[in-house]
Short mmCIF file of N, CA, C and O in Angstrom, two decimals:
data_model
loop_
_atom_site.label_atom_id
_atom_site.label_comp_id
_atom_site.label_asym_id
_atom_site.label_seq_id
_atom_site.Cartn_x
_atom_site.Cartn_y
_atom_site.Cartn_z
N MET A 1 82.51 83.71 113.48
CA MET A 1 83.16 84.17 112.28
C MET A 1 84.67 83.97 112.42
O MET A 1 85.26 84.32 113.44
N ARG A 2 85.29 83.45 111.41
CA ARG A 2 86.71 83.15 111.43
C ARG A 2 87.51 84.42 111.10
O ARG A 2 87.18 85.14 110.16
N ARG A 3 88.55 84.68 111.88
CA ARG A 3 89.40 85.86 111.66
C ARG A 3 90.48 85.51 110.65
O ARG A 3 91.01 84.41 110.64
N HIS A 4 90.79 86.45 109.79
CA HIS A 4 91.86 86.23 108.83
C HIS A 4 93.20 86.65 109.43
O HIS A 4 93.24 87.48 110.33
N PRO A 5 94.30 86.08 108.96
CA PRO A 5 95.61 86.43 109.50
C PRO A 5 96.00 87.86 109.13
O PRO A 5 95.59 88.38 108.10
N ILE A 6 96.78 88.47 109.98
CA ILE A 6 97.24 89.84 109.75
C ILE A 6 98.42 89.83 108.79
O ILE A 6 99.36 89.06 108.97
N ASP A 7 98.35 90.65 107.76
CA ASP A 7 99.48 90.84 106.85
C ASP A 7 100.28 92.03 107.38
O ASP A 7 99.88 93.19 107.23
N VAL A 8 101.39 91.74 108.04
CA VAL A 8 102.17 92.76 108.74
C VAL A 8 102.73 93.79 107.77
O VAL A 8 102.73 95.00 108.06
N VAL A 9 103.19 93.36 106.61
CA VAL A 9 103.77 94.29 105.65
C VAL A 9 102.71 95.29 105.18
O VAL A 9 102.96 96.50 105.12
N SER A 10 101.52 94.81 104.87
CA SER A 10 100.45 95.70 104.43
C SER A 10 100.02 96.64 105.55
O SER A 10 99.72 97.82 105.30
N LEU A 11 99.99 96.14 106.77
CA LEU A 11 99.62 96.96 107.91
C LEU A 11 100.60 98.11 108.10
O LEU A 11 100.20 99.27 108.24
N VAL A 12 101.89 97.81 108.08
CA VAL A 12 102.91 98.85 108.28
C VAL A 12 102.93 99.81 107.09
O VAL A 12 103.03 101.02 107.27
N ALA A 13 102.83 99.30 105.87
CA ALA A 13 102.82 100.17 104.70
C ALA A 13 101.62 101.10 104.72
O ALA A 13 101.73 102.29 104.41
N GLY A 14 100.47 100.59 105.07
CA GLY A 14 99.27 101.43 105.17
C GLY A 14 99.41 102.48 106.26
O GLY A 14 99.00 103.63 106.08
N LEU A 15 100.01 102.11 107.37
CA LEU A 15 100.22 103.07 108.45
C LEU A 15 101.20 104.17 108.04
O LEU A 15 100.98 105.34 108.36
N VAL A 16 102.25 103.81 107.31
CA VAL A 16 103.21 104.81 106.83
C VAL A 16 102.51 105.77 105.86
O VAL A 16 102.72 107.00 105.92
N VAL A 17 101.65 105.26 104.99
CA VAL A 17 100.92 106.12 104.06
C VAL A 17 99.98 107.06 104.81
O VAL A 17 99.92 108.26 104.53
N VAL A 18 99.25 106.53 105.79
CA VAL A 18 98.33 107.37 106.57
C VAL A 18 99.11 108.45 107.34
O VAL A 18 98.69 109.61 107.38
N LEU A 19 100.24 108.08 107.92
CA LEU A 19 101.05 109.07 108.63
C LEU A 19 101.61 110.12 107.67
O LEU A 19 101.70 111.30 108.02
N GLY A 20 101.97 109.71 106.46
CA GLY A 20 102.45 110.66 105.46
C GLY A 20 101.37 111.64 105.06
O GLY A 20 101.62 112.85 104.94
N VAL A 21 100.17 111.16 104.83
CA VAL A 21 99.05 112.05 104.47
C VAL A 21 98.72 112.98 105.63
O VAL A 21 98.46 114.17 105.42
N LEU A 22 98.75 112.47 106.84
CA LEU A 22 98.50 113.31 108.01
C LEU A 22 99.56 114.39 108.15
O LEU A 22 99.25 115.56 108.41
N GLY A 23 100.83 114.02 107.95
CA GLY A 23 101.91 115.00 108.02
C GLY A 23 101.78 116.06 106.94
O GLY A 23 101.98 117.25 107.19
N TRP A 24 101.43 115.63 105.73
CA TRP A 24 101.24 116.58 104.64
C TRP A 24 100.10 117.54 104.96
O TRP A 24 100.21 118.75 104.73
N ALA A 25 98.99 117.02 105.51
CA ALA A 25 97.85 117.87 105.84
C ALA A 25 98.21 118.87 106.94
O ALA A 25 97.79 120.03 106.89
N LEU A 26 98.99 118.42 107.92
CA LEU A 26 99.41 119.35 108.99
C LEU A 26 100.33 120.43 108.44
O LEU A 26 100.26 121.58 108.86
N TRP A 27 101.20 120.06 107.51
CA TRP A 27 102.10 121.05 106.90
C TRP A 27 101.32 122.01 106.01
O TRP A 27 101.53 123.22 106.02
N TRP A 28 100.39 121.49 105.22
CA TRP A 28 99.63 122.30 104.27
C TRP A 28 98.77 123.34 104.97
O TRP A 28 98.60 124.45 104.48
N THR A 29 98.22 122.98 106.13
CA THR A 29 97.35 123.91 106.86
C THR A 29 98.15 124.79 107.83
O THR A 29 97.55 125.54 108.59
N ASP A 30 99.49 124.69 107.79
CA ASP A 30 100.37 125.46 108.67
C ASP A 30 100.10 125.20 110.15
O ASP A 30 100.32 126.06 110.99
N THR A 31 99.62 124.01 110.47
CA THR A 31 99.42 123.62 111.86
C THR A 31 100.76 123.29 112.51
O THR A 31 100.97 123.59 113.68
N VAL A 32 101.65 122.68 111.73
CA VAL A 32 102.97 122.31 112.21
C VAL A 32 104.00 122.96 111.30
O VAL A 32 103.88 122.89 110.07
N ALA A 33 105.00 123.60 111.88
CA ALA A 33 106.05 124.24 111.10
C ALA A 33 106.94 123.18 110.45
O ALA A 33 107.06 122.06 110.94
N ALA A 34 107.57 123.54 109.36
CA ALA A 34 108.42 122.59 108.62
C ALA A 34 109.59 122.12 109.48
O ALA A 34 110.03 120.98 109.35
N GLU A 35 110.08 122.96 110.38
CA GLU A 35 111.19 122.57 111.25
C GLU A 35 110.80 121.46 112.21
O GLU A 35 111.64 120.68 112.66
N ASP A 36 109.53 121.38 112.57
CA ASP A 36 109.08 120.37 113.53
C ASP A 36 109.03 118.97 112.94
O ASP A 36 108.96 117.99 113.67
N PHE A 37 109.08 118.87 111.62
CA PHE A 37 109.04 117.55 111.00
C PHE A 37 110.33 116.77 111.22
O PHE A 37 110.36 115.57 111.01
N SER A 38 111.39 117.45 111.65
CA SER A 38 112.64 116.74 111.91
C SER A 38 112.51 115.78 113.08
O SER A 38 113.30 114.85 113.20
N TRP A 39 111.53 115.97 113.94
CA TRP A 39 111.29 115.01 115.01
C TRP A 39 109.96 114.29 114.84
O TRP A 39 109.76 113.22 115.40
N LEU A 40 109.03 114.81 114.05
CA LEU A 40 107.76 114.13 113.84
C LEU A 40 107.90 112.91 112.92
O LEU A 40 107.26 111.89 113.13
N VAL A 41 108.74 113.01 111.90
CA VAL A 41 108.92 111.89 110.97
C VAL A 41 109.52 110.67 111.68
O VAL A 41 108.98 109.56 111.54
N PRO A 42 110.60 110.82 112.45
CA PRO A 42 111.11 109.63 113.15
C PRO A 42 110.12 109.04 114.15
O PRO A 42 110.04 107.82 114.29
N ILE A 43 109.35 109.88 114.81
CA ILE A 43 108.35 109.37 115.75
C ILE A 43 107.30 108.55 114.99
O ILE A 43 106.90 107.47 115.44
N GLY A 44 106.87 109.03 113.85
CA GLY A 44 105.91 108.29 113.04
C GLY A 44 106.45 106.95 112.57
O GLY A 44 105.74 105.94 112.57
N LEU A 45 107.72 106.92 112.18
CA LEU A 45 108.32 105.67 111.74
C LEU A 45 108.49 104.69 112.90
O LEU A 45 108.32 103.48 112.73
N VAL A 46 108.80 105.19 114.08
CA VAL A 46 108.90 104.32 115.26
C VAL A 46 107.52 103.74 115.60
O VAL A 46 107.40 102.55 115.92
N VAL A 47 106.48 104.54 115.50
CA VAL A 47 105.12 104.05 115.75
C VAL A 47 104.75 102.97 114.74
O VAL A 47 104.19 101.92 115.10
N ALA A 48 105.08 103.19 113.47
CA ALA A 48 104.78 102.19 112.44
C ALA A 48 105.55 100.90 112.71
O ALA A 48 105.01 99.80 112.57
N GLY A 49 106.81 101.01 113.08
CA GLY A 49 107.60 99.83 113.39
C GLY A 49 107.10 99.09 114.60
O GLY A 49 107.04 97.85 114.61
N ALA A 50 106.72 99.82 115.64
CA ALA A 50 106.19 99.19 116.85
C ALA A 50 104.87 98.48 116.55
O ALA A 50 104.60 97.40 117.09
N THR A 51 104.07 99.06 115.67
CA THR A 51 102.82 98.40 115.27
C THR A 51 103.11 97.10 114.54
O THR A 51 102.45 96.08 114.78
N GLY A 52 104.10 97.11 113.66
CA GLY A 52 104.48 95.88 112.96
C GLY A 52 105.00 94.81 113.89
O GLY A 52 104.67 93.63 113.75
N ILE A 53 105.81 95.20 114.85
CA ILE A 53 106.34 94.24 115.81
C ILE A 53 105.22 93.67 116.67
O ILE A 53 105.14 92.45 116.89
N ALA A 54 104.33 94.52 117.12
CA ALA A 54 103.21 94.06 117.94
C ALA A 54 102.31 93.11 117.15
O ALA A 54 101.84 92.10 117.68
N ALA A 55 102.09 93.42 115.88
CA ALA A 55 101.23 92.55 115.06
C ALA A 55 101.92 91.21 114.78
O ALA A 55 101.25 90.17 114.73
N SER A 56 103.24 91.21 114.63
CA SER A 56 103.91 89.95 114.34
C SER A 56 104.04 89.07 115.59
O SER A 56 104.15 87.86 115.46
N LEU A 57 104.04 89.66 116.76
CA LEU A 57 104.12 88.89 118.00
C LEU A 57 102.76 88.37 118.47
O LEU A 57 102.70 87.56 119.39
N ARG A 58 101.71 88.86 117.87
CA ARG A 58 100.36 88.45 118.25
C ARG A 58 100.16 86.97 117.96
O ARG A 58 100.50 86.49 116.89
N SER A 59 99.61 86.27 118.93
CA SER A 59 99.42 84.82 118.75
C SER A 59 98.30 84.57 117.74
O SER A 59 97.32 85.32 117.69
N PRO A 60 98.38 83.50 116.97
CA PRO A 60 97.38 83.23 115.95
C PRO A 60 96.09 82.61 116.47
O PRO A 60 95.28 82.15 115.69
N ASP A 61 95.88 82.60 117.78
CA ASP A 61 94.68 81.99 118.35
C ASP A 61 93.45 82.62 117.77
O ASP A 61 92.84 83.47 118.11
#
């Protein structure tokens, strides 16, 4: 089966949306205090960026 190429923009955008929904769910259920989001949001964005970089460096083999 032939693999399709990775669309890096869609991958990162989807990851940002999933992280946003996860953050909202953690806030809504009072699992994470609102003050803790000051360090959770940047960590999530770094993870999304690292995923995009890793996907773009992946060889097309």
